[in-house]
PDB file of C-alpha atoms in Angstrom:
ATOM      1  CA  MET A 171       7.212  17.828 -48.962  1.00  0.00           C
ATOM      2  CA  LYS A 172       5.058  15.816 -46.557  1.00  0.00           C
ATOM      3  CA  ILE A 173       4.498  17.523 -43.215  1.00  0.00           C
ATOM      4  CA  ARG A 174       3.801  15.380 -40.152  1.00  0.00           C
ATOM      5  CA  LEU A 175       2.050  17.356 -37.428  1.00  0.00           C
ATOM      6  CA  HIS A 176       0.661  16.345 -34.090  1.00  0.00           C
ATOM      7  CA  LYS A 177      -3.096  15.737 -34.404  1.00  0.00           C
ATOM      8  CA  ASN A 178      -3.816  18.591 -31.977  1.00  0.00           C
ATOM      9  CA  ALA A 179      -1.352  21.046 -33.536  1.00  0.00           C
ATOM     10  CA  THR A 180      -2.759  24.580 -34.005  1.00  0.00           C
ATOM     11  CA  THR A 181       0.102  25.935 -36.138  1.00  0.00           C
ATOM     12  CA  THR A 182       2.046  24.843 -39.226  1.00  0.00           C
ATOM     13  CA  PRO A 183       5.860  24.985 -39.608  1.00  0.00           C
ATOM     14  CA  ALA A 184       5.440  28.115 -41.753  1.00  0.00           C
ATOM     15  CA  GLN A 185       3.447  29.893 -39.048  1.00  0.00           C
ATOM     16  CA  ARG A 186       5.987  28.848 -36.422  1.00  0.00           C
ATOM     17  CA  ALA A 187       8.818  30.245 -38.546  1.00  0.00           C
ATOM     18  CA  TYR A 188       6.855  33.502 -38.963  1.00  0.00           C
ATOM     19  CA  ILE A 189       6.505  33.738 -35.160  1.00  0.00           C
ATOM     20  CA  GLN A 190      10.231  33.190 -34.634  1.00  0.00           C
ATOM     21  CA  ASN A 191      11.330  35.553 -37.427  1.00  0.00           C
ATOM     22  CA  ASN A 192       9.279  38.568 -36.294  1.00  0.00           C
ATOM     23  CA  PRO A 193      10.576  39.462 -32.820  1.00  0.00           C
ATOM     24  CA  HIS A 194       9.628  43.126 -33.395  1.00  0.00           C
ATOM     25  CA  LEU A 195       5.916  42.223 -33.223  1.00  0.00           C
ATOM     26  CA  SER A 196       4.267  41.919 -29.815  1.00  0.00           C
ATOM     27  CA  VAL A 197       2.909  38.618 -28.514  1.00  0.00           C
ATOM     28  CA  ALA A 198      -0.654  39.951 -28.783  1.00  0.00           C
ATOM     29  CA  ALA A 199      -0.115  41.036 -32.422  1.00  0.00           C
ATOM     30  CA  LEU A 200       1.376  37.666 -33.405  1.00  0.00           C
ATOM     31  CA  ALA A 201      -1.488  35.829 -31.681  1.00  0.00           C
ATOM     32  CA  LYS A 202      -4.032  37.908 -33.603  1.00  0.00           C
ATOM     33  CA  LYS A 203      -2.286  37.374 -36.966  1.00  0.00           C
ATOM     34  CA  THR A 204      -1.874  33.584 -36.560  1.00  0.00           C
ATOM     35  CA  GLY A 205      -5.132  32.962 -34.711  1.00  0.00           C
ATOM     36  CA  VAL A 206      -3.602  31.116 -31.739  1.00  0.00           C
ATOM     37  CA  SER A 207      -3.224  31.824 -28.045  1.00  0.00           C
ATOM     38  CA  LYS A 208      -0.483  33.937 -26.476  1.00  0.00           C
ATOM     39  CA  THR A 209       0.834  30.828 -24.730  1.00  0.00           C
ATOM     40  CA  THR A 210       1.404  29.173 -28.119  1.00  0.00           C
ATOM     41  CA  ILE A 211       3.250  32.271 -29.374  1.00  0.00           C
ATOM     42  CA  ARG A 212       5.586  32.283 -26.364  1.00  0.00           C
ATOM     43  CA  ARG A 213       6.221  28.543 -26.699  1.00  0.00           C
ATOM     44  CA  TRP A 214       7.437  28.826 -30.313  1.00  0.00           C
ATOM     45  CA  GLN A 215       9.388  32.000 -29.640  1.00  0.00           C
ATOM     46  CA  ASN A 216      11.441  30.067 -27.093  1.00  0.00           C
ATOM     47  CA  ARG A 217      12.258  27.195 -29.464  1.00  0.00           C
ATOM     48  CA  ILE A 218      15.000  27.037 -32.072  1.00  0.00           C
ATOM     49  CA  ASP A 219      13.155  24.753 -34.548  1.00  0.00           C
ATOM     50  CA  VAL A 220       9.637  24.470 -35.966  1.00  0.00           C
ATOM     51  CA  TYR A 221       8.991  20.732 -35.472  1.00  0.00           C
ATOM     52  CA  ASP A 222       6.826  18.889 -32.932  1.00  0.00           C
ATOM     53  CA  ARG A 223       8.634  17.169 -30.103  1.00  0.00           C
ATOM     54  CA  PRO A 224       7.982  13.519 -29.164  1.00  0.00           C
ATOM     55  CA  HIS A 225       4.932  13.008 -26.988  1.00  0.00           C
ATOM     56  CA  THR A 226       5.955   9.674 -25.535  1.00  0.00           C
ATOM     57  CA  PRO A 227       6.656   9.566 -21.762  1.00  0.00           C
ATOM     58  CA  LYS A 228      10.213  10.610 -20.946  1.00  0.00           C
ATOM     59  CA  HIS A 229      10.331   8.593 -17.723  1.00  0.00           C
ATOM     60  CA  ILE A 230       8.693   5.217 -18.241  1.00  0.00           C
ATOM     61  CA  LYS A 231       7.946   3.366 -15.008  1.00  0.00           C
ATOM     62  CA  LYS A 232       9.564  -0.038 -14.772  1.00  0.00           C
ATOM     63  CA  ALA A 233       7.298  -3.076 -14.769  1.00  0.00           C
ATOM     64  CA  LEU A 234       6.613  -4.725 -11.426  1.00  0.00           C
ATOM     65  CA  THR A 235       8.508  -7.944 -10.791  1.00  0.00           C
ATOM     66  CA  PRO A 236       6.586 -11.008  -9.515  1.00  0.00           C
ATOM     67  CA  ILE A 237       8.009 -10.652  -5.998  1.00  0.00           C
ATOM     68  CA  GLU A 238       7.103  -6.946  -5.953  1.00  0.00           C
ATOM     69  CA  GLU A 239       3.530  -7.848  -6.888  1.00  0.00           C
ATOM     70  CA  ILE A 240       3.373 -10.315  -3.982  1.00  0.00           C
ATOM     71  CA  LYS A 241       4.674  -7.694  -1.537  1.00  0.00           C
ATOM     72  CA  ILE A 242       2.074  -5.208  -2.786  1.00  0.00           C
ATOM     73  CA  ILE A 243      -0.728  -7.722  -2.225  1.00  0.00           C
ATOM     74  CA  ILE A 244       0.547  -8.489   1.282  1.00  0.00           C
ATOM     75  CA  CYS A 245       0.456  -4.743   2.052  1.00  0.00           C
ATOM     76  CA  ARG A 246      -3.053  -4.504   0.633  1.00  0.00           C
ATOM     77  CA  MET A 247      -4.287  -7.362   2.831  1.00  0.00           C
ATOM     78  CA  ALA A 248      -2.515  -6.153   5.982  1.00  0.00           C
ATOM     79  CA  PHE A 249      -3.309  -2.421   5.686  1.00  0.00           C
ATOM     80  CA  ARG A 250      -6.600  -2.546   3.747  1.00  0.00           C
ATOM     81  CA  ALA A 251      -5.479   0.803   2.299  1.00  0.00           C
ATOM     82  CA  GLY A 252      -6.715   2.686  -0.756  1.00  0.00           C
ATOM     83  CA  LEU A 253      -4.581   3.324  -3.845  1.00  0.00           C
ATOM     84  CA  ASP A 254      -3.104   6.658  -2.767  1.00  0.00           C
ATOM     85  CA  ASP A 255      -2.104   5.406   0.675  1.00  0.00           C
ATOM     86  CA  LEU A 256      -0.971   2.031  -0.679  1.00  0.00           C
ATOM     87  CA  LEU A 257       1.463   3.796  -3.041  1.00  0.00           C
ATOM     88  CA  GLN A 258       3.168   5.418  -0.065  1.00  0.00           C
ATOM     89  CA  ILE A 259       3.085   2.263   2.063  1.00  0.00           C
ATOM     90  CA  THR A 260       4.687  -0.033  -0.532  1.00  0.00           C
ATOM     91  CA  ASP A 261       7.378   2.571  -1.180  1.00  0.00           C
ATOM     92  CA  SER A 262       8.047   2.996   2.549  1.00  0.00           C
ATOM     93  CA  PHE A 263       8.159  -0.718   3.451  1.00  0.00           C
ATOM     94  CA  PHE A 264       9.504  -2.388   0.293  1.00  0.00           C
ATOM     95  CA  ASN A 265      10.960   0.517  -1.736  1.00  0.00           C
ATOM     96  CA  ILE A 266       8.582  -0.264  -4.605  1.00  0.00           C
ATOM     97  CA  THR A 267       8.036   2.728  -6.881  1.00  0.00           C
ATOM     98  CA  CYS A 268       5.229   2.436  -9.418  1.00  0.00           C
ATOM     99  CA  SER A 269       2.422   4.504 -10.890  1.00  0.00           C
ATOM    100  CA  ARG A 270      -1.079   4.601  -9.503  1.00  0.00           C
ATOM    101  CA  ALA A 271      -2.386   2.936 -12.681  1.00  0.00           C
ATOM    102  CA  SER A 272       0.088   0.029 -12.558  1.00  0.00           C
ATOM    103  CA  LEU A 273      -0.721  -0.467  -8.875  1.00  0.00           C
ATOM    104  CA  ASN A 274      -4.427  -0.676  -9.705  1.00  0.00           C
ATOM    105  CA  ARG A 275      -3.732  -3.183 -12.510  1.00  0.00           C
ATOM    106  CA  CYS A 276      -1.740  -5.314 -10.082  1.00  0.00           C
ATOM    107  CA  LEU A 277      -4.616  -5.379  -7.583  1.00  0.00           C
ATOM    108  CA  LYS A 278      -7.057  -6.362 -10.343  1.00  0.00           C
ATOM    109  CA  ARG A 279      -4.813  -9.249 -11.464  1.00  0.00           C
ATOM    110  CA  TYR A 280      -4.974 -10.649  -7.938  1.00  0.00           C
ATOM    111  CA  HIS A 281      -8.735 -10.046  -7.529  1.00  0.00           C
ATOM    112  CA  ILE A 282      -8.293  -7.624  -4.669  1.00  0.00           C
ATOM    113  CA  SER A 283      -8.953  -4.243  -6.288  1.00  0.00           C
ATOM    114  CA  ARG A 284     -12.153  -3.960  -4.254  1.00  0.00           C
ATOM    115  CA  MET A 285     -12.234  -4.733  -0.546  1.00  0.00           C
ATOM    116  CA  PRO A 286     -15.217  -4.292   1.765  1.00  0.00           C
ATOM    117  CA  LYS A 287     -14.557  -1.814   4.527  1.00  0.00           C
ATOM    118  CA  LEU A 288     -13.573  -3.382   7.808  1.00  0.00           C
ATOM    119  CA  LYS A 289     -16.607  -1.882   9.563  1.00  0.00           C
ATOM    120  CA  GLN A 290     -18.883  -3.658   7.052  1.00  0.00           C
ATOM    121  CA  SER A 291     -17.337  -7.057   7.813  1.00  0.00           C
ATOM    122  CA  VAL A 292     -17.885  -7.149  11.577  1.00  0.00           C
ATOM    123  CA  PRO A 293     -21.146  -7.305  13.594  1.00  0.00           C
ATOM    124  CA  PHE A 294     -20.236  -4.416  15.907  1.00  0.00           C
ATOM    125  CA  HIS A 295     -19.434  -0.705  15.577  1.00  0.00           C
ATOM    126  CA  LEU A 296     -15.731  -0.017  15.029  1.00  0.00           C
ATOM    127  CA  LYS A 297     -16.207   3.696  15.687  1.00  0.00           C
ATOM    128  CA  ASP A 298     -16.294   3.230  19.432  1.00  0.00           C
ATOM    129  CA  TYR A 299     -15.168   6.192  21.517  1.00  0.00           C
ATOM    130  CA  THR A 300     -14.260   3.977  24.485  1.00  0.00           C
ATOM    131  CA  GLY A 301     -11.358   2.249  22.717  1.00  0.00           C
ATOM    132  CA  THR A 302     -10.338   0.533  19.483  1.00  0.00           C
ATOM    133  CA  TYR A 303     -10.199  -2.840  17.720  1.00  0.00           C
ATOM    134  CA  LEU A 304      -7.064  -4.458  16.295  1.00  0.00           C
ATOM    135  CA  TYR A 305      -7.039  -6.233  12.925  1.00  0.00           C
ATOM    136  CA  TYR A 306      -4.655  -9.220  12.935  1.00  0.00           C
ATOM    137  CA  ASN A 307      -3.079 -11.038   9.970  1.00  0.00           C
ATOM    138  CA  CYS A 308      -0.509 -13.813   9.744  1.00  0.00           C
ATOM    139  CA  PHE A 309       1.489 -14.566   6.576  1.00  0.00           C
ATOM    140  CA  HIS A 310       3.577 -17.737   6.151  1.00  0.00           C
ATOM    141  CA  LEU A 311       6.113 -16.965   3.435  1.00  0.00           C
ATOM    142  CA  PRO A 312       8.841 -19.072   1.823  1.00  0.00           C
ATOM    143  CA  SER A 313      12.408 -18.075   2.601  1.00  0.00           C
ATOM    144  CA  PHE A 314      13.392 -19.019  -1.006  1.00  0.00           C
ATOM    145  CA  LEU A 315      16.571 -20.650   0.338  1.00  0.00           C
ATOM    146  CA  PRO A 316      16.854 -24.423   0.949  1.00  0.00           C
ATOM    147  CA  ASP A 317      18.736 -24.109   4.256  1.00  0.00           C
ATOM    148  CA  LYS A 318      16.411 -21.536   5.858  1.00  0.00           C
ATOM    149  CA  PRO A 319      12.976 -22.063   7.433  1.00  0.00           C
ATOM    150  CA  PRO A 320       9.851 -20.268   6.196  1.00  0.00           C
ATOM    151  CA  VAL A 321       9.267 -16.678   7.283  1.00  0.00           C
ATOM    152  CA  VAL A 322       6.272 -15.873   9.481  1.00  0.00           C
ATOM    153  CA  LEU A 323       5.078 -12.265   9.302  1.00  0.00           C
ATOM    154  CA  GLN A 324       2.434 -11.116  11.786  1.00  0.00           C
ATOM    155  CA  THR A 325       0.681  -7.763  11.509  1.00  0.00           C
ATOM    156  CA  LEU A 326      -1.694  -5.675  13.626  1.00  0.00           C
ATOM    157  CA  LEU A 327      -3.640  -2.696  12.294  1.00  0.00           C
ATOM    158  CA  ASP A 328      -5.519  -0.317  14.577  1.00  0.00           C
ATOM    159  CA  GLY A 329      -9.021   0.008  13.154  1.00  0.00           C
ATOM    160  CA  SER A 330      -9.481   3.585  14.411  1.00  0.00           C
ATOM    161  CA  PHE A 331      -6.293   5.449  13.460  1.00  0.00           C
ATOM    162  CA  ARG A 332      -4.489   2.985  11.154  1.00  0.00           C
ATOM    163  CA  THR A 333      -1.460   2.619  13.401  1.00  0.00           C
ATOM    164  CA  PHE A 334       0.498  -0.486  12.422  1.00  0.00           C
ATOM    165  CA  HIS A 335       2.668  -3.061  14.146  1.00  0.00           C
ATOM    166  CA  ALA A 336       4.398  -6.098  12.650  1.00  0.00           C
ATOM    167  CA  LYS A 337       7.042  -8.679  13.450  1.00  0.00           C
ATOM    168  CA  TYR A 338       8.785 -11.600  11.782  1.00  0.00           C
ATOM    169  CA  ALA A 339       8.757 -15.051  13.419  1.00  0.00           C
ATOM    170  CA  ALA A 340       6.831 -14.484  16.647  1.00  0.00           C
ATOM    171  CA  THR A 341       4.058 -16.511  18.271  1.00  0.00           C
ATOM    172  CA  ALA A 342       0.574 -15.028  17.951  1.00  0.00           C
ATOM    173  CA  HIS A 343      -0.111 -15.016  21.688  1.00  0.00           C
ATOM    174  CA  THR A 344       3.059 -13.094  22.605  1.00  0.00           C
ATOM    175  CA  PHE A 345       2.902 -10.759  19.610  1.00  0.00           C
ATOM    176  CA  ILE A 346      -0.667  -9.593  20.270  1.00  0.00           C
ATOM    177  CA  SER A 347      -0.459  -9.413  24.063  1.00  0.00           C
ATOM    178  CA  ASP A 348       2.829  -7.453  24.046  1.00  0.00           C
ATOM    179  CA  HIS A 349       1.390  -4.885  21.648  1.00  0.00           C
ATOM    180  CA  ILE A 350      -1.849  -4.495  23.614  1.00  0.00           C
ATOM    181  CA  GLN A 351       0.150  -3.913  26.781  1.00  0.00           C
ATOM    182  CA  LYS A 352       2.159  -1.056  25.230  1.00  0.00           C
ATOM    183  CA  PHE A 353      -0.584   0.439  23.035  1.00  0.00           C
ATOM    184  CA  PRO A 354      -1.913   3.812  24.342  1.00  0.00           C
ATOM    185  CA  LEU A 355      -5.540   3.156  23.331  1.00  0.00           C
ATOM    186  CA  LYS A 356      -7.782   0.747  25.205  1.00  0.00           C
ATOM    187  CA  VAL A 357      -8.184  -2.366  23.048  1.00  0.00           C
ATOM    188  CA  LEU A 358     -11.769  -3.639  22.910  1.00  0.00           C
ATOM    189  CA  GLY A 359     -11.185  -6.662  20.680  1.00  0.00           C
ATOM    190  CA  VAL A 360      -9.202  -8.476  17.997  1.00  0.00           C
ATOM    191  CA  ILE A 361     -10.471  -9.144  14.466  1.00  0.00           C
ATOM    192  CA  TYR A 362      -8.545 -11.816  12.584  1.00  0.00           C
ATOM    193  CA  ASN A 363      -8.466 -13.831   9.346  1.00  0.00           C
ATOM    194  CA  ASP A 364      -7.286 -17.325   8.523  1.00  0.00           C
ATOM    195  CA  PRO A 365      -3.479 -17.360   8.102  1.00  0.00           C
ATOM    196  CA  VAL A 366      -2.223 -16.756   4.566  1.00  0.00           C
ATOM    197  CA  ARG A 367       0.041 -19.717   3.833  1.00  0.00           C
ATOM    198  CA  LEU A 368       2.168 -19.337   0.692  1.00  0.00           C
ATOM    199  CA  ILE A 369       4.432 -22.307   1.405  1.00  0.00           C
ATOM    200  CA  ALA A 370       4.084 -26.063   0.949  1.00  0.00           C
ATOM    201  CA  GLU A 371       1.659 -27.416   3.521  1.00  0.00           C
ATOM    202  CA  HIS A 372       3.024 -30.442   5.372  1.00  0.00           C
ATOM    203  CA  THR A 373       0.340 -30.530   8.071  1.00  0.00           C
ATOM    204  CA  LYS A 374      -3.394 -30.618   7.778  1.00  0.00           C
ATOM    205  CA  LYS A 375      -4.750 -27.177   7.080  1.00  0.00           C
ATOM    206  CA  GLN A 376      -7.783 -27.684   9.316  1.00  0.00           C
ATOM    207  CA  LYS A 377      -5.573 -28.697  12.229  1.00  0.00           C
ATOM    208  CA  TYR A 378      -3.428 -25.559  11.851  1.00  0.00           C
ATOM    209  CA  LYS A 379      -6.502 -23.359  11.550  1.00  0.00           C
ATOM    210  CA  ASN A 380      -8.117 -24.674  14.723  1.00  0.00           C
ATOM    211  CA  SER A 381      -4.853 -24.320  16.637  1.00  0.00           C
ATOM    212  CA  SER A 382      -4.419 -20.696  15.522  1.00  0.00           C
ATOM    213  CA  ASP A 383      -8.049 -19.841  16.294  1.00  0.00           C
ATOM    214  CA  SER A 384      -7.915 -21.327  19.761  1.00  0.00           C
ATOM    215  CA  THR A 385      -4.724 -19.418  20.606  1.00  0.00           C
ATOM    216  CA  ILE A 386      -6.263 -16.043  19.739  1.00  0.00           C
ATOM    217  CA  GLU A 387      -9.574 -16.935  21.376  1.00  0.00           C
ATOM    218  CA  GLN A 388      -7.809 -17.958  24.598  1.00  0.00           C
ATOM    219  CA  LEU A 389      -5.854 -14.693  24.627  1.00  0.00           C
ATOM    220  CA  CYS A 390      -8.981 -12.586  24.105  1.00  0.00           C
ATOM    221  CA  SER A 391     -10.794 -14.532  26.804  1.00  0.00           C
ATOM    222  CA  LYS A 392      -7.903 -13.989  29.208  1.00  0.00           C
ATOM    223  CA  LEU A 393      -7.835 -10.238  28.466  1.00  0.00           C
ATOM    224  CA  ASP A 394     -11.652 -10.039  28.536  1.00  0.00           C
ATOM    225  CA  ILE A 395     -11.902  -8.486  25.051  1.00  0.00           C
ATOM    226  CA  THR A 396     -13.979  -9.308  21.955  1.00  0.00           C
ATOM    227  CA  CYS A 397     -12.684 -11.899  19.498  1.00  0.00           C
ATOM    228  CA  PHE A 398     -14.081 -12.069  15.958  1.00  0.00           C
ATOM    229  CA  HIS A 399     -13.033 -14.391  13.128  1.00  0.00           C
ATOM    230  CA  MET A 400     -13.705 -12.952   9.661  1.00  0.00           C
ATOM    231  CA  ASP A 401     -14.899 -15.130   6.799  1.00  0.00           C
ATOM    232  CA  ASP A 402     -12.334 -15.815   4.088  1.00  0.00           C
ATOM    233  CA  GLN A 403     -12.909 -13.092   1.485  1.00  0.00           C
ATOM    234  CA  HIS A 404      -9.741 -13.607  -0.553  1.00  0.00           C
ATOM    235  CA  ALA A 405      -9.635 -17.262  -1.643  1.00  0.00           C
ATOM    236  CA  ASP A 406      -8.958 -16.313  -5.288  1.00  0.00           C
ATOM    237  CA  THR A 407      -6.245 -13.877  -4.227  1.00  0.00           C
ATOM    238  CA  LYS A 408      -4.481 -16.519  -2.132  1.00  0.00           C
ATOM    239  CA  ASN A 409      -4.573 -18.995  -5.021  1.00  0.00           C
ATOM    240  CA  GLU A 410      -3.013 -16.404  -7.346  1.00  0.00           C
ATOM    241  CA  LEU A 411      -0.302 -15.701  -4.758  1.00  0.00           C
ATOM    242  CA  ARG A 412       0.547 -19.394  -4.401  1.00  0.00           C
ATOM    243  CA  GLN A 413       0.777 -19.830  -8.178  1.00  0.00           C
ATOM    244  CA  GLN A 414       3.053 -16.790  -8.418  1.00  0.00           C
ATOM    245  CA  MET A 415       5.249 -18.170  -5.636  1.00  0.00           C
ATOM    246  CA  GLU A 416       5.616 -21.453  -7.512  1.00  0.00           C
ATOM    247  CA  LYS A 417       6.624 -19.618 -10.692  1.00  0.00           C
ATOM    248  CA  ILE A 418       9.264 -17.655  -8.784  1.00  0.00           C
ATOM    249  CA  ALA A 419      10.688 -20.780  -7.132  1.00  0.00           C
ATOM    250  CA  ASN A 420      10.837 -22.661 -10.461  1.00  0.00           C
ATOM    251  CA  GLN A 421      12.823 -19.989 -12.301  1.00  0.00           C
ATOM    252  CA  PRO A 422      16.272 -21.072 -13.572  1.00  0.00           C
ATOM    253  CA  ASP A 423      19.229 -19.922 -11.447  1.00  0.00           C
ATOM    254  CA  PHE A 424      16.682 -18.877  -8.860  1.00  0.00           C
ATOM    255  CA  GLU A 425      18.909 -19.235  -5.803  1.00  0.00           C
ATOM    256  CA  LYS A 426      21.501 -16.773  -7.143  1.00  0.00           C
ATOM    257  CA  GLY A 427      19.048 -13.881  -6.961  1.00  0.00           C
ATOM    258  CA  ALA A 428      16.639 -15.183  -4.334  1.00  0.00           C
ATOM    259  CA  PRO A 429      14.516 -12.349  -2.875  1.00  0.00           C
ATOM    260  CA  THR A 430      14.438 -11.573   0.832  1.00  0.00           C
ATOM    261  CA  TRP A 431      11.684 -10.296   3.092  1.00  0.00           C
ATOM    262  CA  GLY A 432      13.727  -8.170   5.481  1.00  0.00           C
ATOM    263  CA  THR A 433      14.614  -8.183   9.161  1.00  0.00           C
ATOM    264  CA  ASN A 434      12.897  -7.093  12.358  1.00  0.00           C
ATOM    265  CA  GLU A 435      15.467  -4.294  12.753  1.00  0.00           C
ATOM    266  CA  ALA A 436      14.532  -2.820   9.374  1.00  0.00           C
ATOM    267  CA  LEU A 437      10.856  -3.413  10.095  1.00  0.00           C
ATOM    268  CA  VAL A 438      11.022  -1.336  13.296  1.00  0.00           C
ATOM    269  CA  LYS A 439      12.339   1.666  11.337  1.00  0.00           C
ATOM    270  CA  GLN A 440       9.750   1.248   8.593  1.00  0.00           C
ATOM    271  CA  ILE A 441       6.887   0.984  11.088  1.00  0.00           C
ATOM    272  CA  SER A 442       8.120   4.072  12.941  1.00  0.00           C
ATOM    273  CA  HIS A 443       8.237   6.032   9.678  1.00  0.00           C
ATOM    274  CA  TYR A 444       4.704   4.906   8.808  1.00  0.00           C
ATOM    275  CA  ASN A 445       3.173   5.640  12.224  1.00  0.00           C
ATOM    276  CA  PHE A 446       4.864   8.992  12.883  1.00  0.00           C
ATOM    277  CA  LYS A 447       5.816  10.515   9.518  1.00  0.00           C
ATOM    278  CA  LEU A 448       3.539   9.191   6.754  1.00  0.00           C
ATOM    279  CA  PRO A 449       0.425  11.360   6.152  1.00  0.00           C
ATOM    280  CA  LEU A 450      -2.536   9.272   4.963  1.00  0.00           C
ATOM    281  CA  SER A 451      -5.390  10.476   2.779  1.00  0.00           C
ATOM    282  CA  LEU A 452      -7.795   8.376   4.863  1.00  0.00           C
ATOM    283  CA  LEU A 453      -6.804  10.477   7.906  1.00  0.00           C
ATOM    284  CA  LYS A 454      -7.061  13.790   6.001  1.00  0.00           C
ATOM    285  CA  GLN A 455      -3.277  13.986   5.510  1.00  0.00           C
ATOM    286  CA  LYS A 456      -2.456  13.307   9.152  1.00  0.00           C
ATOM    287  CA  THR A 457      -0.097  10.615  10.324  1.00  0.00           C
ATOM    288  CA  PRO A 458      -1.652   7.821  12.441  1.00  0.00           C
ATOM    289  CA  TYR A 459      -0.175   9.198  15.668  1.00  0.00           C
ATOM    290  CA  GLN A 460      -1.192  12.777  14.842  1.00  0.00           C
ATOM    291  CA  ALA A 461      -4.775  11.567  14.395  1.00  0.00           C
ATOM    292  CA  MET A 462      -4.523   9.647  17.662  1.00  0.00           C
ATOM    293  CA  GLU A 463      -3.231  12.700  19.534  1.00  0.00           C
ATOM    294  CA  ALA A 464      -6.095  14.800  18.180  1.00  0.00           C
ATOM    295  CA  HIS A 465      -8.533  12.154  19.393  1.00  0.00           C
ATOM    296  CA  TYR A 466      -6.927  12.131  22.851  1.00  0.00           C
ATOM    297  CA  SER A 467      -7.777  15.803  23.397  1.00  0.00           C
ATOM    298  CA  ASN A 468     -11.499  15.006  22.920  1.00  0.00           C
ATOM    299  CA  PHE A 469     -11.754  11.489  24.374  1.00  0.00           C
ATOM    300  CA  PRO A 470      -8.987  10.939  26.944  1.00  0.00           C
ATOM    301  CA  ASN A 471     -11.003   8.231  28.728  1.00  0.00           C
ATOM    302  CA  SER A 472     -10.558   5.875  25.758  1.00  0.00           C
ATOM    303  CA  PHE A 473      -6.784   5.829  26.379  1.00  0.00           C
ATOM    304  CA  LYS A 474      -4.641   4.016  28.912  1.00  0.00           C
ATOM    305  CA  HIS A 475      -1.988   6.746  28.612  1.00  0.00           C
ATOM    306  CA  LYS A 476      -1.349   9.782  26.425  1.00  0.00           C
ATOM    307  CA  PRO A 477       0.069   9.014  22.957  1.00  0.00           C
ATOM    308  CA  THR A 478       3.283  10.874  22.243  1.00  0.00           C
ATOM    309  CA  ILE A 479       4.938  11.645  18.908  1.00  0.00           C
ATOM    310  CA  SER A 480       8.657  10.976  19.255  1.00  0.00           C
TER     311      SER A 480
END
């Protein structure tokens, strides 16, 4: 009879049967007789057979869909978060559940597994105890429906405590200025990238870019804060995203199951959960507003008003 054992097995079926058929012997005595650990003895005493169990995963994670991959990359670009924090963020905002390994593979496919730290990409010190800098991104996304206009998602990330704000379909000037007005910390400047456009371009890209730049520059000049335009570091990533978008749009029967991006009402709840309830490893397991409150006790002069957790 051919016996198939796991390659790391320390006992044979005969030894396992001996363990199970001698309950009068102590665990220590059985371990000494068979030459295995007491843990192994207890394991086989609690089983009713003498055969190895399957070692394949019992809960296999589902593969990421193309639209889920795109949402993950958008989160990566907007939050500039590490793997552990990105896992929580994608689950909180888009209800995407995946393993850490599959998330890392996704980032590698889109050439964004490594990102330079924000402080290494700007010519000034972000760790300024007189205020903070906001990191701005704008994403132009297809609605996937022929009768609906494209979706514009704008995001702001606080460079000091990772607080986040976002909104669908708002002008850059109003979106940034409204947030600065309500934000408890003093804002020293705005760091921004070129818009990420994942839809068909009907106007000249250079014209759009100059218009967007001038709007943000005018706002910063009006508010007397620093304005810094970052070099494009993710050209390959954007190309991969556009190609993936085209594949999604060209799928048969696409309109029947067209994906959606969400609403501002849902976004408000998700942002609140992130800012007030989601502990981040980058902040030593504090939420963004908990970290901000701790900072207020030491540097109250860098705030316009006291941050409150509500």
